[in-house]
mmCIF file of C-alpha atoms in Angstrom:
data_model
loop_
_atom_site.group_PDB
_atom_site.id
_atom_site.type_symbol
_atom_site.label_atom_id
_atom_site.label_comp_id
_atom_site.label_asym_id
_atom_site.label_seq_id
_atom_site.Cartn_x
_atom_site.Cartn_y
_atom_site.Cartn_z
ATOM 1 C CA MET A 121 -106.346 -20.429 43.138
ATOM 2 C CA SER A 122 -106.884 -18.933 46.526
ATOM 3 C CA ALA A 123 -103.919 -17.861 48.601
ATOM 4 C CA THR A 124 -105.843 -18.612 51.797
ATOM 5 C CA LEU A 125 -104.299 -21.512 53.624
ATOM 6 C CA ARG A 126 -106.557 -24.456 54.302
ATOM 7 C CA PRO A 127 -107.296 -24.998 58.014
ATOM 8 C CA PRO A 128 -105.749 -28.104 59.580
ATOM 9 C CA GLN A 129 -109.145 -29.671 60.293
ATOM 10 C CA ALA A 130 -110.037 -29.493 56.596
ATOM 11 C CA ARG A 131 -106.940 -31.370 55.562
ATOM 12 C CA GLN A 132 -106.855 -35.109 55.102
ATOM 13 C CA ALA A 133 -103.938 -37.263 56.136
ATOM 14 C CA LEU A 134 -100.877 -36.059 54.266
ATOM 15 C CA ALA A 135 -98.903 -39.284 54.153
ATOM 16 C CA PRO A 136 -100.913 -40.989 51.369
ATOM 17 C CA GLY A 137 -100.794 -37.877 49.203
ATOM 18 C CA ALA A 138 -97.072 -37.426 49.726
ATOM 19 C CA VAL A 139 -96.464 -41.066 48.827
ATOM 20 C CA ALA A 140 -98.617 -40.690 45.716
ATOM 21 C CA ALA A 141 -96.723 -37.556 44.687
ATOM 22 C CA LEU A 142 -93.379 -39.281 45.200
ATOM 23 C CA GLY A 143 -94.637 -42.241 43.181
ATOM 24 C CA VAL A 144 -95.710 -39.972 40.308
ATOM 25 C CA PHE A 145 -92.362 -38.213 40.334
ATOM 26 C CA ALA A 146 -90.430 -41.509 40.445
ATOM 27 C CA ALA A 147 -92.497 -42.903 37.571
ATOM 28 C CA VAL A 148 -92.111 -39.835 35.350
ATOM 29 C CA ARG A 149 -88.451 -39.127 35.969
ATOM 30 C CA GLY A 150 -87.455 -42.775 36.382
ATOM 31 C CA ALA A 151 -88.841 -43.495 32.927
ATOM 32 C CA GLY A 152 -86.931 -40.485 31.634
ATOM 33 C CA ALA A 153 -83.682 -41.800 33.087
ATOM 34 C CA LEU A 154 -84.333 -45.203 31.512
ATOM 35 C CA VAL A 155 -84.903 -43.559 28.128
ATOM 36 C CA VAL A 156 -81.584 -41.739 28.380
ATOM 37 C CA ALA A 157 -79.825 -44.878 29.610
ATOM 38 C CA ALA A 158 -81.236 -46.927 26.731
ATOM 39 C CA GLY A 159 -80.233 -44.248 24.256
ATOM 40 C CA ALA A 160 -76.723 -44.084 25.679
ATOM 41 C CA TRP A 161 -76.385 -47.887 25.523
ATOM 42 C CA TRP A 162 -77.633 -47.886 21.913
ATOM 43 C CA ALA A 163 -75.079 -45.170 21.054
ATOM 44 C CA GLY A 164 -72.282 -47.160 22.682
ATOM 45 C CA ARG A 165 -71.843 -44.787 25.617
ATOM 46 C CA ASP A 166 -71.790 -45.458 29.346
ATOM 47 C CA PRO A 167 -75.189 -44.382 30.796
ATOM 48 C CA VAL A 168 -73.651 -43.504 34.174
ATOM 49 C CA ARG A 169 -71.147 -41.165 32.530
ATOM 50 C CA VAL A 170 -73.843 -39.578 30.357
ATOM 51 C CA LEU A 171 -76.032 -38.890 33.391
ATOM 52 C CA GLY A 172 -73.313 -38.274 35.960
ATOM 53 C CA PHE A 173 -70.340 -36.831 34.108
ATOM 54 C CA SER A 174 -71.627 -34.268 31.602
ATOM 55 C CA TRP A 175 -70.786 -30.567 31.383
ATOM 56 C CA ASP A 176 -71.045 -28.907 34.825
ATOM 57 C CA SER A 177 -71.001 -32.315 36.516
ATOM 58 C CA VAL A 178 -67.306 -32.585 35.600
ATOM 59 C CA TRP A 179 -66.564 -29.417 37.554
ATOM 60 C CA TYR A 180 -68.641 -30.470 40.558
ATOM 61 C CA LEU A 181 -67.004 -33.886 40.731
ATOM 62 C CA GLY A 182 -63.590 -32.273 40.428
ATOM 63 C CA ILE A 183 -64.331 -30.026 43.410
ATOM 64 C CA ALA A 184 -65.637 -33.019 45.366
ATOM 65 C CA ALA A 185 -62.460 -34.980 44.677
ATOM 66 C CA HIS A 186 -59.755 -32.311 44.869
ATOM 67 C CA GLY A 187 -61.280 -29.160 46.317
ATOM 68 C CA TYR A 188 -61.210 -25.766 44.654
ATOM 69 C CA GLY A 189 -58.399 -24.416 42.504
ATOM 70 C CA ARG A 190 -58.960 -25.774 38.995
ATOM 71 C CA THR A 191 -58.895 -23.393 36.047
ATOM 72 C CA GLN A 192 -59.357 -24.002 32.342
ATOM 73 C CA MET A 193 -57.777 -21.728 29.755
ATOM 74 C CA TRP A 194 -59.150 -21.224 26.248
ATOM 75 C CA ALA A 195 -56.405 -20.069 23.881
ATOM 76 C CA ALA A 196 -58.816 -18.954 21.163
ATOM 77 C CA SER A 197 -60.663 -16.474 23.355
ATOM 78 C CA GLY A 198 -58.081 -15.909 26.052
ATOM 79 C CA SER A 199 -60.658 -16.623 28.765
ATOM 80 C CA VAL A 200 -59.830 -18.414 31.993
ATOM 81 C CA GLN A 201 -62.649 -20.348 33.654
ATOM 82 C CA SER A 202 -62.351 -21.048 37.364
ATOM 83 C CA ASP A 203 -64.192 -23.585 39.494
ATOM 84 C CA TYR A 204 -64.893 -20.824 42.025
ATOM 85 C CA ALA A 205 -67.968 -20.118 39.905
ATOM 86 C CA PHE A 206 -69.549 -23.236 41.483
ATOM 87 C CA PHE A 207 -71.029 -23.118 44.976
ATOM 88 C CA PRO A 208 -69.850 -25.662 47.562
ATOM 89 C CA LEU A 209 -72.809 -27.511 49.100
ATOM 90 C CA TYR A 210 -73.450 -30.057 46.337
ATOM 91 C CA PRO A 211 -69.789 -31.086 45.859
ATOM 92 C CA LEU A 212 -69.459 -31.379 49.635
ATOM 93 C CA LEU A 213 -72.399 -33.787 49.769
ATOM 94 C CA VAL A 214 -70.947 -35.744 46.821
ATOM 95 C CA ARG A 215 -67.633 -36.015 48.647
ATOM 96 C CA LEU A 216 -69.392 -37.274 51.778
ATOM 97 C CA ALA A 217 -71.236 -39.821 49.610
ATOM 98 C CA GLY A 218 -67.952 -41.246 48.356
ATOM 99 C CA GLY A 219 -67.227 -39.172 45.254
ATOM 100 C CA GLY A 220 -67.467 -40.109 41.591
ATOM 101 C CA PRO A 221 -70.355 -39.997 39.102
ATOM 102 C CA GLY A 222 -72.329 -42.608 41.043
ATOM 103 C CA ALA A 223 -72.207 -40.510 44.207
ATOM 104 C CA GLY A 224 -73.104 -37.407 42.220
ATOM 105 C CA LEU A 225 -76.183 -39.137 40.850
ATOM 106 C CA ALA A 226 -77.133 -40.565 44.254
ATOM 107 C CA VAL A 227 -77.076 -37.110 45.855
ATOM 108 C CA ALA A 228 -78.992 -35.522 42.968
ATOM 109 C CA TRP A 229 -81.643 -38.261 42.883
ATOM 110 C CA ALA A 230 -82.121 -38.181 46.657
ATOM 111 C CA ALA A 231 -82.469 -34.389 46.502
ATOM 112 C CA ALA A 232 -84.990 -34.721 43.655
ATOM 113 C CA ALA A 233 -87.114 -37.089 45.747
ATOM 114 C CA VAL A 234 -87.013 -34.699 48.723
ATOM 115 C CA ALA A 235 -87.904 -31.851 46.357
ATOM 116 C CA ALA A 236 -90.888 -33.752 44.955
ATOM 117 C CA VAL A 237 -92.372 -34.204 48.429
ATOM 118 C CA GLY A 238 -91.690 -30.546 49.246
ATOM 119 C CA VAL A 239 -93.365 -29.387 46.041
ATOM 120 C CA TYR A 240 -96.343 -31.564 46.907
ATOM 121 C CA ARG A 241 -96.581 -30.102 50.421
ATOM 122 C CA VAL A 242 -96.686 -26.571 49.060
ATOM 123 C CA GLY A 243 -99.294 -27.474 46.448
ATOM 124 C CA GLU A 244 -101.377 -29.465 48.912
ATOM 125 C CA ARG A 245 -101.382 -26.677 51.479
ATOM 126 C CA LEU A 246 -102.562 -24.109 48.959
ATOM 127 C CA LEU A 247 -104.735 -26.112 46.573
ATOM 128 C CA GLY A 248 -105.470 -29.521 48.063
ATOM 129 C CA ALA A 249 -104.000 -32.995 47.733
ATOM 130 C CA ARG A 250 -105.040 -33.675 44.141
ATOM 131 C CA ALA A 251 -103.575 -30.434 42.855
ATOM 132 C CA GLY A 252 -100.428 -31.090 44.879
ATOM 133 C CA VAL A 253 -99.883 -34.415 43.111
ATOM 134 C CA LEU A 254 -100.587 -32.807 39.729
ATOM 135 C CA LEU A 255 -98.122 -30.027 40.533
ATOM 136 C CA VAL A 256 -95.401 -32.629 41.086
ATOM 137 C CA GLY A 257 -96.312 -34.417 37.855
ATOM 138 C CA LEU A 258 -96.174 -31.181 35.857
ATOM 139 C CA TRP A 259 -92.845 -30.216 37.381
ATOM 140 C CA ALA A 260 -91.363 -33.629 36.616
ATOM 141 C CA ALA A 261 -92.497 -33.386 32.978
ATOM 142 C CA LEU A 262 -91.031 -29.974 32.103
ATOM 143 C CA PRO A 263 -88.895 -29.813 28.938
ATOM 144 C CA HIS A 264 -85.585 -29.580 30.822
ATOM 145 C CA ALA A 265 -86.598 -31.932 33.647
ATOM 146 C CA VAL A 266 -83.901 -34.357 32.469
ATOM 147 C CA VAL A 267 -81.607 -32.132 34.560
ATOM 148 C CA LEU A 268 -83.292 -33.569 37.676
ATOM 149 C CA THR A 269 -81.710 -36.927 36.814
ATOM 150 C CA LEU A 270 -78.228 -35.522 36.123
ATOM 151 C CA ALA A 271 -75.432 -34.830 38.602
ATOM 152 C CA TYR A 272 -76.440 -31.164 38.725
ATOM 153 C CA THR A 273 -77.542 -28.800 41.500
ATOM 154 C CA GLU A 274 -81.077 -27.905 40.369
ATOM 155 C CA ALA A 275 -82.665 -30.787 42.290
ATOM 156 C CA LEU A 276 -80.878 -29.801 45.498
ATOM 157 C CA LEU A 277 -81.898 -26.166 45.122
ATOM 158 C CA ALA A 278 -85.498 -27.173 44.417
ATOM 159 C CA ALA A 279 -85.548 -29.358 47.547
ATOM 160 C CA LEU A 280 -84.244 -26.616 49.818
ATOM 161 C CA ALA A 281 -86.508 -24.011 48.201
ATOM 162 C CA ALA A 282 -89.671 -26.103 48.388
ATOM 163 C CA TRP A 283 -89.238 -26.901 52.060
ATOM 164 C CA ALA A 284 -88.199 -23.332 52.898
ATOM 165 C CA LEU A 285 -91.359 -22.012 51.218
ATOM 166 C CA TYR A 286 -93.456 -24.623 53.008
ATOM 167 C CA ALA A 287 -91.891 -23.523 56.307
ATOM 168 C CA LEU A 288 -92.791 -19.911 55.503
ATOM 169 C CA LEU A 289 -96.392 -20.870 54.783
ATOM 170 C CA ARG A 290 -96.479 -22.435 58.243
ATOM 171 C CA GLU A 291 -94.617 -19.452 59.799
ATOM 172 C CA ARG A 292 -91.663 -21.604 60.841
ATOM 173 C CA TRP A 293 -89.205 -18.744 60.513
ATOM 174 C CA LEU A 294 -85.962 -20.313 61.646
ATOM 175 C CA TRP A 295 -86.496 -23.452 59.574
ATOM 176 C CA ALA A 296 -87.153 -21.298 56.526
ATOM 177 C CA ALA A 297 -84.080 -19.152 57.161
ATOM 178 C CA GLY A 298 -81.810 -22.137 57.735
ATOM 179 C CA LEU A 299 -82.937 -23.795 54.520
ATOM 180 C CA ALA A 300 -82.537 -20.490 52.660
ATOM 181 C CA ALA A 301 -78.966 -20.212 53.934
ATOM 182 C CA LEU A 302 -78.234 -23.714 52.623
ATOM 183 C CA ALA A 303 -79.873 -22.853 49.294
ATOM 184 C CA GLY A 304 -77.508 -19.897 49.083
ATOM 185 C CA LEU A 305 -74.600 -22.336 49.301
ATOM 186 C CA THR A 306 -75.996 -24.477 46.482
ATOM 187 C CA ARG A 307 -75.899 -22.274 43.387
ATOM 188 C CA PRO A 308 -75.995 -18.547 42.497
ATOM 189 C CA THR A 309 -79.771 -18.544 42.003
ATOM 190 C CA GLY A 310 -80.160 -19.809 45.565
ATOM 191 C CA VAL A 311 -80.359 -16.148 46.540
ATOM 192 C CA ALA A 312 -83.984 -16.322 45.356
ATOM 193 C CA VAL A 313 -84.888 -18.378 48.434
ATOM 194 C CA ALA A 314 -83.280 -15.789 50.705
ATOM 195 C CA ALA A 315 -85.211 -13.074 48.874
ATOM 196 C CA ALA A 316 -88.492 -14.865 49.616
ATOM 197 C CA VAL A 317 -87.708 -15.247 53.327
ATOM 198 C CA THR A 318 -86.480 -11.684 53.692
ATOM 199 C CA ALA A 319 -89.449 -10.203 51.809
ATOM 200 C CA LEU A 320 -91.960 -11.957 54.048
ATOM 201 C CA ALA A 321 -89.991 -11.040 57.179
ATOM 202 C CA VAL A 322 -89.907 -7.376 56.143
ATOM 203 C CA ARG A 323 -93.668 -7.433 55.578
ATOM 204 C CA GLU A 324 -94.178 -8.942 59.010
ATOM 205 C CA LEU A 325 -91.972 -6.293 60.610
ATOM 206 C CA ALA A 326 -93.120 -3.229 58.679
ATOM 207 C CA VAL A 327 -96.762 -3.937 57.904
ATOM 208 C CA ARG A 328 -98.024 -6.344 60.513
ATOM 209 C CA GLY A 329 -95.835 -5.144 63.382
ATOM 210 C CA ASN A 330 -94.614 -8.644 64.170
ATOM 211 C CA ARG A 331 -91.423 -8.049 66.178
ATOM 212 C CA ALA A 332 -90.873 -11.671 67.197
ATOM 213 C CA PRO A 333 -87.173 -12.613 67.511
ATOM 214 C CA GLY A 334 -87.635 -15.390 64.958
ATOM 215 C CA VAL A 335 -88.718 -12.895 62.309
ATOM 216 C CA TRP A 336 -85.664 -10.705 62.885
ATOM 217 C CA ALA A 337 -83.391 -13.732 62.887
ATOM 218 C CA ALA A 338 -84.894 -15.046 59.652
ATOM 219 C CA ALA A 339 -84.386 -11.731 57.858
ATOM 220 C CA LEU A 340 -80.718 -11.692 58.850
ATOM 221 C CA LEU A 341 -79.886 -15.398 58.493
ATOM 222 C CA ALA A 342 -81.551 -16.167 55.155
ATOM 223 C CA PRO A 343 -78.931 -14.481 52.901
ATOM 224 C CA ALA A 344 -75.992 -15.701 55.016
ATOM 225 C CA GLY A 345 -75.060 -18.740 52.906
ATOM 226 C CA TRP A 346 -74.977 -16.910 49.583
ATOM 227 C CA ALA A 347 -73.171 -13.907 51.059
ATOM 228 C CA ALA A 348 -70.625 -16.088 52.863
ATOM 229 C CA TYR A 349 -69.526 -17.856 49.680
ATOM 230 C CA VAL A 350 -69.364 -14.652 47.631
ATOM 231 C CA LEU A 351 -67.256 -13.030 50.374
ATOM 232 C CA ALA A 352 -65.028 -16.111 50.647
ATOM 233 C CA VAL A 353 -64.231 -15.973 46.927
ATOM 234 C CA GLY A 354 -63.557 -12.252 47.276
ATOM 235 C CA VAL A 355 -61.100 -12.886 50.101
ATOM 236 C CA HIS A 356 -59.358 -15.644 48.139
ATOM 237 C CA ARG A 357 -58.962 -13.387 45.083
ATOM 238 C CA HIS A 358 -58.114 -10.292 47.145
ATOM 239 C CA ASP A 359 -61.011 -8.521 45.477
ATOM 240 C CA ALA A 360 -64.318 -7.779 47.190
ATOM 241 C CA LEU A 361 -66.108 -8.363 43.875
ATOM 242 C CA GLY A 362 -63.947 -11.321 42.932
ATOM 243 C CA TYR A 363 -66.840 -13.746 42.600
ATOM 244 C CA PHE A 364 -68.506 -11.579 39.973
ATOM 245 C CA ALA A 365 -65.201 -11.338 38.099
ATOM 246 C CA VAL A 366 -65.123 -15.144 38.024
ATOM 247 C CA GLN A 367 -68.635 -15.202 36.607
ATOM 248 C CA ARG A 368 -67.728 -12.662 33.928
ATOM 249 C CA GLN A 369 -64.901 -14.933 32.807
ATOM 250 C CA TRP A 370 -67.561 -17.595 32.230
ATOM 251 C CA GLY A 371 -69.562 -15.087 30.180
ATOM 252 C CA SER A 372 -72.159 -14.695 32.928
ATOM 253 C CA ARG A 373 -73.200 -11.199 33.905
ATOM 254 C CA PHE A 374 -76.397 -9.261 34.467
ATOM 255 C CA ASP A 375 -77.227 -7.224 31.346
ATOM 256 C CA PHE A 376 -80.888 -6.454 32.171
ATOM 257 C CA GLY A 377 -82.124 -8.803 29.459
ATOM 258 C CA ALA A 378 -80.223 -7.271 26.547
ATOM 259 C CA GLY A 379 -78.773 -10.625 25.496
ATOM 260 C CA THR A 380 -82.118 -12.387 25.764
ATOM 261 C CA LEU A 381 -83.866 -9.746 23.685
ATOM 262 C CA GLU A 382 -81.065 -9.745 21.121
ATOM 263 C CA THR A 383 -81.357 -13.499 20.611
ATOM 264 C CA ALA A 384 -85.145 -13.293 20.360
ATOM 265 C CA GLY A 385 -84.842 -10.436 17.888
ATOM 266 C CA LYS A 386 -82.474 -12.386 15.660
ATOM 267 C CA VAL A 387 -84.872 -15.321 15.561
ATOM 268 C CA LEU A 388 -87.922 -13.152 14.873
ATOM 269 C CA SER A 389 -86.091 -11.340 12.066
ATOM 270 C CA GLY A 390 -85.461 -14.595 10.229
ATOM 271 C CA GLY A 391 -82.203 -15.690 11.796
ATOM 272 C CA PRO A 392 -81.219 -19.356 12.216
ATOM 273 C CA LEU A 393 -83.413 -21.232 14.684
ATOM 274 C CA THR A 394 -82.014 -24.387 16.268
ATOM 275 C CA ILE A 395 -84.182 -26.697 18.339
ATOM 276 C CA PRO A 396 -82.571 -25.710 21.688
ATOM 277 C CA VAL A 397 -82.934 -22.002 20.928
ATOM 278 C CA GLY A 398 -86.583 -22.494 19.920
ATOM 279 C CA VAL A 399 -87.352 -24.480 23.059
ATOM 280 C CA THR A 400 -85.593 -21.859 25.190
ATOM 281 C CA LEU A 401 -87.651 -19.052 23.677
ATOM 282 C CA ALA A 402 -90.843 -21.053 24.184
ATOM 283 C CA VAL A 403 -89.963 -21.782 27.825
ATOM 284 C CA LEU A 404 -89.145 -18.134 28.535
ATOM 285 C CA ALA A 405 -92.408 -16.996 26.963
ATOM 286 C CA ALA A 406 -94.394 -19.599 28.907
ATOM 287 C CA ALA A 407 -92.640 -18.639 32.136
ATOM 288 C CA GLY A 408 -93.599 -15.000 31.620
ATOM 289 C CA LEU A 409 -97.242 -15.904 31.032
ATOM 290 C CA LEU A 410 -97.293 -18.206 34.053
ATOM 291 C CA ALA A 411 -95.791 -15.475 36.203
ATOM 292 C CA ALA A 412 -98.568 -13.106 35.153
ATOM 293 C CA ALA A 413 -101.145 -15.785 35.950
ATOM 294 C CA ALA A 414 -99.595 -16.361 39.375
ATOM 295 C CA VAL A 415 -99.779 -12.644 40.178
ATOM 296 C CA LEU A 416 -103.394 -12.376 39.025
ATOM 297 C CA ASP A 417 -104.245 -15.496 41.009
ATOM 298 C CA ARG A 418 -102.825 -13.905 44.171
ATOM 299 C CA THR A 419 -100.179 -16.502 44.850
ATOM 300 C CA PRO A 420 -98.698 -15.949 48.349
ATOM 301 C CA LEU A 421 -95.938 -13.336 48.585
ATOM 302 C CA PRO A 422 -92.954 -15.623 49.328
ATOM 303 C CA LEU A 423 -93.722 -17.857 46.348
ATOM 304 C CA LEU A 424 -94.089 -14.823 44.074
ATOM 305 C CA VAL A 425 -90.811 -13.324 45.268
ATOM 306 C CA TYR A 426 -88.968 -16.625 44.896
ATOM 307 C CA ALA A 427 -90.232 -17.342 41.380
ATOM 308 C CA GLY A 428 -89.946 -13.684 40.380
ATOM 309 C CA THR A 429 -86.308 -13.519 41.472
ATOM 310 C CA LEU A 430 -85.508 -16.635 39.457
ATOM 311 C CA LEU A 431 -87.248 -15.082 36.457
ATOM 312 C CA LEU A 432 -85.346 -11.820 36.883
ATOM 313 C CA ILE A 433 -81.988 -13.599 37.067
ATOM 314 C CA THR A 434 -82.820 -15.821 34.100
ATOM 315 C CA PHE A 435 -84.220 -13.115 31.825
ATOM 316 C CA GLY A 436 -81.711 -10.462 32.850
ATOM 317 C CA GLY A 437 -78.577 -12.563 32.875
ATOM 318 C CA ALA A 438 -76.206 -12.888 29.939
ATOM 319 C CA GLY A 439 -74.483 -16.189 29.310
ATOM 320 C CA TYR A 440 -75.178 -19.408 27.498
ATOM 321 C CA PHE A 441 -78.698 -18.868 26.162
ATOM 322 C CA GLU A 442 -79.777 -22.517 26.015
ATOM 323 C CA SER A 443 -79.153 -22.924 29.778
ATOM 324 C CA LYS A 444 -81.918 -20.509 30.745
ATOM 325 C CA PRO A 445 -84.715 -23.144 30.999
ATOM 326 C CA ARG A 446 -82.503 -25.087 33.413
ATOM 327 C CA PHE A 447 -82.224 -22.038 35.647
ATOM 328 C CA LEU A 448 -86.035 -21.848 35.752
ATOM 329 C CA LEU A 449 -86.505 -25.519 36.608
ATOM 330 C CA PRO A 450 -86.668 -24.873 40.403
ATOM 331 C CA ALA A 451 -89.359 -22.185 39.852
ATOM 332 C CA PHE A 452 -92.192 -24.657 40.478
ATOM 333 C CA PRO A 453 -94.592 -22.014 41.952
ATOM 334 C CA LEU A 454 -95.138 -20.799 38.388
ATOM 335 C CA LEU A 455 -97.009 -24.055 37.758
ATOM 336 C CA LEU A 456 -99.554 -23.508 40.553
ATOM 337 C CA PRO A 457 -102.234 -21.933 38.293
ATOM 338 C CA VAL A 458 -101.846 -24.809 35.820
ATOM 339 C CA ALA A 459 -102.117 -27.409 38.597
ATOM 340 C CA ALA A 460 -105.235 -25.666 39.925
ATOM 341 C CA ALA A 461 -106.853 -25.757 36.468
ATOM 342 C CA MET A 462 -105.931 -29.417 35.941
ATOM 343 C CA ALA A 463 -107.342 -30.328 39.348
ATOM 344 C CA ARG A 464 -110.726 -29.099 38.126
ATOM 345 C CA ALA A 465 -110.487 -31.114 34.916
ATOM 346 C CA ARG A 466 -111.426 -34.748 34.453
ATOM 347 C CA PRO A 467 -108.797 -37.175 35.793
ATOM 348 C CA ARG A 468 -108.216 -38.698 32.348
ATOM 349 C CA THR A 469 -107.529 -35.236 30.931
ATOM 350 C CA ALA A 470 -104.977 -34.478 33.647
ATOM 351 C CA VAL A 471 -103.268 -37.819 33.092
ATOM 352 C CA ALA A 472 -103.217 -37.341 29.313
ATOM 353 C CA VAL A 473 -101.713 -33.853 29.557
ATOM 354 C CA THR A 474 -99.019 -35.006 31.984
ATOM 355 C CA ALA A 475 -98.223 -38.065 29.866
ATOM 356 C CA CYS A 476 -97.886 -35.973 26.691
ATOM 357 C CA MET A 477 -95.624 -33.503 28.451
ATOM 358 C CA ALA A 478 -93.515 -36.333 29.844
ATOM 359 C CA GLY A 479 -93.134 -37.921 26.414
ATOM 360 C CA LEU A 480 -91.947 -34.645 24.903
ATOM 361 C CA SER A 481 -89.587 -34.157 27.838
ATOM 362 C CA TYR A 482 -88.060 -37.608 27.290
ATOM 363 C CA GLY A 483 -87.460 -36.941 23.626
ATOM 364 C CA TYR A 484 -85.966 -33.528 24.267
ATOM 365 C CA GLY A 485 -83.718 -34.783 27.068
ATOM 366 C CA LEU A 486 -82.441 -37.565 24.827
ATOM 367 C CA TYR A 487 -81.809 -35.032 22.080
ATOM 368 C CA LEU A 488 -79.898 -32.661 24.383
ATOM 369 C CA LEU A 489 -77.632 -35.313 25.861
ATOM 370 C CA LEU A 490 -76.970 -37.611 22.913
ATOM 371 C CA VAL A 491 -77.727 -35.764 19.685
ATOM 372 C CA ALA A 492 -77.171 -32.024 20.029
ATOM 373 C CA ARG A 493 -74.751 -32.403 22.952
ATOM 374 C CA VAL A 494 -75.199 -28.732 23.769
ATOM 375 C CA PRO A 495 -74.087 -27.572 27.223
ATOM 376 C CA LEU A 496 -76.963 -27.650 29.693
#
């Protein structure tokens, strides 16, 4: 894959490709949602509640309905979990959409559609229209892609990230910074988008001598959303590091990968291996290999910084191990080398690979939500 951007005159009309990419995404993830809905109906459960009121969705919908202030105490461990661990943009949009699981799903699905087009635009600009469509198909068929059809924040983060990265590729600095600020209000890993904007701005300032006001503004504005929420929680708790204390109460902290390596070591030494743990280890290993491929393939700097920051947070963070693949779901630039290779393959091969991945994703999503019922 070449990092050189294709000149405008070499590009074909984008609208048909974007429509095709959106159609592929809707087909892959729509079928996945139908599989989960059918499974929920067969199990005697309400499909809307399964998709829109599971695990973190309960917290988001509570914030949308009542604002912040809910805590949950666990007598066995003595821990106190606070809803201040959850960033505000998604519950605000759910509240504006009317609240409830249906509104949560509507916001998430709309964000997923916007993300799919953004992912296509990035892929098309770097690799061409065919690879852009394949990139969307691969992203929609990832093992944890069922999260894109839940009332979760990954779809919203992916949408803001994809369009911010596309804006950076086109040197639209203020658009990129504004979207990065919104990403920082979406979830903790939204800081990865700000890192991408700031890294490119610093290169422009220090290496290329670009002193344009937009570059300076982008470097300063990009982290504003994330920093504003972290500071707001600190003010509320009368502790400058109050947000990180909240995260520690949830068991989330940065341990430089010690927890990840410990879990992997237990499995490799013959410890118990559940399906979610095995899939998580496989996803982490694949993500590391894809990151190496992206670096060797000279993927543009902002995409490397964005995906690399997500990888760093995911690998280095302690917490619920089986959630790590979900944290990597917005890291679609890691799939660029795979999309480039598939674009060179025969069309039937690309379709077969995507279809097989989608089928496995459907089965795994059904297992997570209705069989294992492990927190996502």
